[in-house]
Amino acid sequence: MSFDGDTLWVAFGLMLIVEGLFPFISPEGWRQKMVQVLALHNGQIRFFGLACVFVGLLMLWWLG
């Protein structure tokens, strides 16, 4: 599987679409969720970020 510049921009565009859906569909729910995220400790946020990276790498490995 080869990645070029276009693939990176397509992936970035898809990420923006997915990230924008929840605030578009339910702005009040998104706001409440952000308040909950702000209440988390740094270690909890880091763990969630690491889990997302790990799942993303697994997806790339599985699809590749």
CSV table of N, CA, C and O in Angstrom, one decimal, residues 40-60:
chain,number,residue,atom,x,y,z
A,40,LEU,N,-11.7,15.8,33.1
A,40,LEU,CA,-10.8,14.6,33.2
A,40,LEU,C,-9.4,15.1,33.6
A,40,LEU,O,-9.0,16.2,33.3
A,41,HIS,N,-8.7,14.2,34.3
A,41,HIS,CA,-7.3,14.4,34.6
A,41,HIS,C,-6.4,14.2,33.4
A,41,HIS,O,-6.8,13.5,32.4
A,42,ASN,N,-5.2,14.8,33.4
A,42,ASN,CA,-4.3,14.7,32.2
A,42,ASN,C,-4.0,13.2,31.9
A,42,ASN,O,-4.0,12.9,30.7
A,43,GLY,N,-3.8,12.4,32.9
A,43,GLY,CA,-3.5,11.0,32.6
A,43,GLY,C,-4.7,10.3,31.9
A,43,GLY,O,-4.4,9.4,31.0
A,44,GLN,N,-5.9,10.6,32.2
A,44,GLN,CA,-7.1,10.0,31.6
A,44,GLN,C,-7.1,10.4,30.1
A,44,GLN,O,-7.4,9.6,29.2
A,45,ILE,N,-6.9,11.7,29.8
A,45,ILE,CA,-6.9,12.2,28.5
A,45,ILE,C,-5.8,11.6,27.7
A,45,ILE,O,-5.9,11.2,26.5
A,46,ARG,N,-4.6,11.5,28.3
A,46,ARG,CA,-3.4,10.8,27.6
A,46,ARG,C,-3.8,9.4,27.2
A,46,ARG,O,-3.4,8.9,26.2
A,47,PHE,N,-4.4,8.6,28.2
A,47,PHE,CA,-4.7,7.2,27.9
A,47,PHE,C,-5.7,7.1,26.8
A,47,PHE,O,-5.5,6.3,25.9
A,48,PHE,N,-6.7,8.0,26.7
A,48,PHE,CA,-7.7,8.0,25.6
A,48,PHE,C,-6.9,8.3,24.3
A,48,PHE,O,-7.2,7.6,23.3
A,49,GLY,N,-6.0,9.3,24.3
A,49,GLY,CA,-5.3,9.6,23.1
A,49,GLY,C,-4.4,8.4,22.6
A,49,GLY,O,-4.4,8.1,21.4
A,50,LEU,N,-3.8,7.8,23.6
A,50,LEU,CA,-2.9,6.6,23.2
A,50,LEU,C,-3.8,5.5,22.7
A,50,LEU,O,-3.4,4.8,21.7
A,51,ALA,N,-5.0,5.3,23.3
A,51,ALA,CA,-5.9,4.2,22.8
A,51,ALA,C,-6.3,4.5,21.4
A,51,ALA,O,-6.4,3.6,20.5
A,52,CYS,N,-6.6,5.8,21.1
A,52,CYS,CA,-7.0,6.2,19.7
A,52,CYS,C,-5.9,5.9,18.7
A,52,CYS,O,-6.1,5.4,17.6
A,53,VAL,N,-4.6,6.3,19.1
A,53,VAL,CA,-3.5,6.0,18.2
A,53,VAL,C,-3.3,4.5,18.0
A,53,VAL,O,-3.1,4.1,16.9
A,54,PHE,N,-3.4,3.7,19.0
A,54,PHE,CA,-3.3,2.3,18.9
A,54,PHE,C,-4.4,1.7,18.0
A,54,PHE,O,-4.1,0.9,17.1
A,55,VAL,N,-5.6,2.1,18.2
A,55,VAL,CA,-6.7,1.6,17.3
A,55,VAL,C,-6.5,2.0,15.9
A,55,VAL,O,-6.7,1.2,15.0
A,56,GLY,N,-6.0,3.3,15.7
A,56,GLY,CA,-5.8,3.7,14.3
A,56,GLY,C,-4.6,2.9,13.7
A,56,GLY,O,-4.7,2.6,12.5
A,57,LEU,N,-3.6,2.6,14.4
A,57,LEU,CA,-2.5,1.8,13.9
A,57,LEU,C,-3.0,0.4,13.5
A,57,LEU,O,-2.6,-0.1,12.5
A,58,LEU,N,-3.8,-0.2,14.4
A,58,LEU,CA,-4.4,-1.5,14.1
A,58,LEU,C,-5.2,-1.5,12.8
A,58,LEU,O,-5.1,-2.4,12.0
A,59,MET,N,-6.0,-0.4,12.7
A,59,MET,CA,-6.8,-0.3,11.5
A,59,MET,C,-6.0,-0.2,10.2
A,59,MET,O,-6.2,-0.9,9.2
A,60,LEU,N,-4.9,0.6,10.3
A,60,LEU,CA,-4.0,0.7,9.1
A,60,LEU,C,-3.3,-0.6,8.8
A,60,LEU,O,-3.2,-1.0,7.7
